[in-house]
CSV table of N, CA and C in Angstrom, one decimal:
chain,number,residue,atom,x,y,z
A,1,ASN,N,-98.6,-69.2,19.7
A,1,ASN,CA,-97.5,-69.6,18.9
A,1,ASN,C,-97.5,-71.0,18.6
A,2,ASN,N,-97.6,-71.3,17.5
A,2,ASN,CA,-97.7,-72.4,16.7
A,2,ASN,C,-96.7,-73.0,16.4
A,3,SER,N,-95.6,-73.1,17.1
A,3,SER,CA,-94.5,-73.6,16.8
A,3,SER,C,-93.7,-74.7,17.9
A,4,ASP,N,-92.8,-75.1,17.9
A,4,ASP,CA,-92.0,-76.1,18.7
A,4,ASP,C,-91.1,-75.2,19.6
A,5,LEU,N,-90.8,-74.2,19.2
A,5,LEU,CA,-90.1,-73.2,19.9
A,5,LEU,C,-90.5,-72.0,20.8
A,6,TYR,N,-89.9,-71.9,21.8
A,6,TYR,CA,-90.4,-70.5,22.4
A,6,TYR,C,-89.8,-69.4,22.3
A,7,PHE,N,-90.4,-68.4,22.4
A,7,PHE,CA,-90.0,-66.6,22.0
A,7,PHE,C,-90.0,-66.0,23.0
A,8,GLU,N,-89.1,-65.0,23.3
A,8,GLU,CA,-89.1,-64.1,24.4
A,8,GLU,C,-89.1,-62.6,23.4
A,9,LEU,N,-90.1,-62.0,24.1
A,9,LEU,CA,-90.3,-60.5,23.4
A,9,LEU,C,-90.3,-59.6,24.5
A,10,SER,N,-89.4,-58.5,24.1
A,10,SER,CA,-89.5,-57.4,24.6
A,10,SER,C,-90.5,-56.5,24.2
A,11,LEU,N,-91.6,-55.9,24.6
A,11,LEU,CA,-92.6,-55.3,23.8
A,11,LEU,C,-92.5,-53.9,24.6
A,12,THR,N,-92.9,-52.7,23.7
A,12,THR,CA,-92.8,-51.5,24.3
A,12,THR,C,-94.4,-50.9,23.8
A,13,ASP,N,-94.8,-50.4,24.7
A,13,ASP,CA,-96.4,-49.7,24.7
A,13,ASP,C,-96.0,-48.2,25.3
A,14,GLY,N,-95.9,-47.5,24.3
A,14,GLY,CA,-95.6,-46.2,24.8
A,14,GLY,C,-94.4,-45.8,25.6
A,15,SER,N,-94.2,-45.6,26.8
A,15,SER,CA,-93.1,-45.6,27.5
A,15,SER,C,-92.8,-46.8,28.5
A,16,THR,N,-93.8,-47.8,28.3
A,16,THR,CA,-93.6,-49.1,29.2
A,16,THR,C,-93.0,-50.4,28.5
A,17,ASN,N,-92.2,-51.1,29.0
A,17,ASN,CA,-91.7,-52.0,28.4
A,17,ASN,C,-92.0,-53.5,29.0
A,18,LYS,N,-92.6,-54.3,28.4
A,18,LYS,CA,-93.0,-55.4,29.0
A,18,LYS,C,-92.3,-56.9,28.3
A,19,ASN,N,-92.1,-57.8,29.3
A,19,ASN,CA,-91.2,-58.8,28.7
A,19,ASN,C,-92.1,-60.0,28.6
A,20,VAL,N,-92.2,-60.6,27.4
A,20,VAL,CA,-93.3,-61.8,27.5
A,20,VAL,C,-92.8,-62.8,26.8
A,21,THR,N,-93.0,-64.0,27.3
A,21,THR,CA,-92.6,-65.5,26.9
A,21,THR,C,-93.7,-66.2,26.1
A,22,LEU,N,-93.4,-66.3,24.9
A,22,LEU,CA,-94.5,-67.1,23.9
A,22,LEU,C,-94.1,-68.5,24.2
A,23,TYR,N,-94.9,-69.5,24.8
A,23,TYR,CA,-94.4,-70.9,24.9
A,23,TYR,C,-94.8,-71.7,23.7
A,24,PRO,N,-94.1,-72.7,23.3
A,24,PRO,CA,-94.5,-73.6,22.2
A,24,PRO,C,-95.9,-74.2,22.3
A,25,ARG,N,-96.7,-74.0,21.0
A,25,ARG,CA,-98.0,-74.5,21.0
A,25,ARG,C,-98.8,-73.9,22.2
A,26,SER,N,-98.7,-72.8,22.4
A,26,SER,CA,-99.8,-72.1,23.4
A,26,SER,C,-100.3,-70.8,22.8
A,27,THR,N,-101.2,-70.3,23.9
A,27,THR,CA,-101.7,-69.0,23.3
A,27,THR,C,-101.4,-67.7,24.5
A,28,GLN,N,-100.9,-66.8,24.2
A,28,GLN,CA,-100.7,-65.7,25.2
A,28,GLN,C,-101.3,-64.4,25.3
A,29,LEU,N,-102.3,-64.0,26.3
A,29,LEU,CA,-103.0,-62.9,26.1
A,29,LEU,C,-102.2,-61.5,26.5
A,30,ILE,N,-102.1,-60.6,25.7
A,30,ILE,CA,-101.2,-59.5,25.9
A,30,ILE,C,-102.0,-58.1,26.0
A,31,THR,N,-101.9,-57.5,27.1
A,31,THR,CA,-102.9,-56.2,27.3
A,31,THR,C,-102.1,-55.1,26.8
A,32,ALA,N,-102.9,-54.0,26.4
A,32,ALA,CA,-102.2,-52.8,26.0
A,32,ALA,C,-103.1,-51.3,26.3
A,33,ASN,N,-102.6,-50.5,26.4
A,33,ASN,CA,-103.5,-49.3,26.7
A,33,ASN,C,-104.5,-49.1,25.6
A,34,GLU,N,-105.6,-48.4,25.9
A,34,GLU,CA,-106.9,-48.5,25.2
A,34,GLU,C,-106.4,-47.5,24.0
A,35,GLU,N,-105.6,-46.5,24.0
A,35,GLU,CA,-105.3,-45.4,23.1
A,35,GLU,C,-104.2,-46.0,22.0
A,36,ALA,N,-103.4,-47.5,22.3
A,36,ALA,CA,-102.4,-47.5,21.5
A,36,ALA,C,-103.0,-48.1,20.2
A,37,ALA,N,-102.1,-47.9,19.1
A,37,ALA,CA,-102.6,-48.3,17.7
A,37,ALA,C,-101.8,-49.4,17.3
A,38,SER,N,-100.6,-49.7,17.9
A,38,SER,CA,-99.9,-50.9,17.8
A,38,SER,C,-98.9,-51.1,18.7
A,39,LEU,N,-98.3,-52.2,18.9
A,39,LEU,CA,-97.1,-52.7,20.0
A,39,LEU,C,-96.0,-52.9,19.0
A,40,THR,N,-94.8,-52.4,19.6
A,40,THR,CA,-93.7,-52.7,18.8
A,40,THR,C,-92.6,-53.6,19.6
A,41,GLY,N,-91.7,-54.2,19.1
A,41,GLY,CA,-90.8,-54.9,20.1
A,41,GLY,C,-89.8,-55.5,19.5
A,42,GLU,N,-89.1,-56.4,20.2
A,42,GLU,CA,-88.1,-57.4,19.8
A,42,GLU,C,-88.2,-58.8,20.1
A,43,VAL,N,-87.8,-59.5,19.3
A,43,VAL,CA,-87.9,-61.0,19.8
A,43,VAL,C,-86.4,-61.3,20.4
A,44,VAL,N,-86.3,-61.2,21.7
A,44,VAL,CA,-84.8,-61.2,22.2
A,44,VAL,C,-84.2,-62.7,22.0
A,45,SER,N,-84.9,-63.5,21.6
A,45,SER,CA,-84.4,-65.0,21.4
A,45,SER,C,-84.0,-65.4,20.2
A,46,THR,N,-84.4,-64.3,19.3
A,46,THR,CA,-83.7,-64.5,17.8
A,46,THR,C,-83.0,-63.4,17.3
A,47,TYR,N,-81.9,-63.8,16.5
A,47,TYR,CA,-81.0,-62.4,16.2
A,47,TYR,C,-81.5,-62.6,14.5
A,48,VAL,N,-81.4,-61.7,13.7
A,48,VAL,CA,-81.5,-61.5,12.3
A,48,VAL,C,-79.8,-61.2,11.8
A,49,ARG,N,-79.3,-60.5,12.8
A,49,ARG,CA,-77.7,-60.3,12.7
A,49,ARG,C,-76.9,-60.6,13.9
A,50,SER,N,-75.8,-61.0,13.8
A,50,SER,CA,-75.0,-60.9,15.2
A,50,SER,C,-75.1,-59.9,16.3
A,51,ASP,N,-75.7,-58.6,16.0
A,51,ASP,CA,-76.0,-57.5,16.7
A,51,ASP,C,-77.2,-57.1,17.0
A,52,GLN,N,-78.1,-57.7,16.1
A,52,GLN,CA,-79.6,-57.0,16.2
A,52,GLN,C,-80.6,-58.3,16.3
A,53,HIS,N,-81.5,-57.8,17.2
A,53,HIS,CA,-82.9,-58.9,17.2
A,53,HIS,C,-83.8,-58.6,16.1
A,54,LEU,N,-84.6,-59.7,16.0
A,54,LEU,CA,-85.8,-59.5,15.3
A,54,LEU,C,-86.9,-58.4,15.7
A,55,LYS,N,-87.2,-57.4,15.0
A,55,LYS,CA,-88.2,-56.5,15.3
A,55,LYS,C,-89.6,-56.9,14.7
A,56,VAL,N,-90.4,-56.6,15.3
A,56,VAL,CA,-91.7,-56.9,15.3
A,56,VAL,C,-92.7,-55.6,15.6
A,57,ASN,N,-93.9,-56.0,15.1
A,57,ASN,CA,-94.9,-54.6,15.1
A,57,ASN,C,-96.2,-55.3,14.9
A,58,PHE,N,-97.0,-55.2,16.1
A,58,PHE,CA,-98.4,-55.7,16.1
A,58,PHE,C,-99.4,-54.7,16.1
A,59,PRO,N,-100.1,-54.5,14.8
A,59,PRO,CA,-101.4,-53.6,14.6
A,59,PRO,C,-102.4,-54.1,15.7
A,60,LEU,N,-103.0,-52.9,16.2
A,60,LEU,CA,-104.2,-53.1,17.1
A,60,LEU,C,-105.5,-52.7,16.5
A,61,ASN,N,-105.6,-52.2,15.4
A,61,ASN,CA,-106.9,-51.6,14.7
A,61,ASN,C,-108.0,-52.8,15.0
């Protein structure tokens, strides 16, 4: 996270959900299943509409 803000992520890895906090000016290591092609999730600390969080996708190739 190369910003002055922190972000809270709710990541989905198959049927498992993980909550991750990305702190300002820091690096976070996130693990995933070896078979996973990508991680998807929502930035629950950021809204794109009043009823919807920012959705993210992290390809793992």
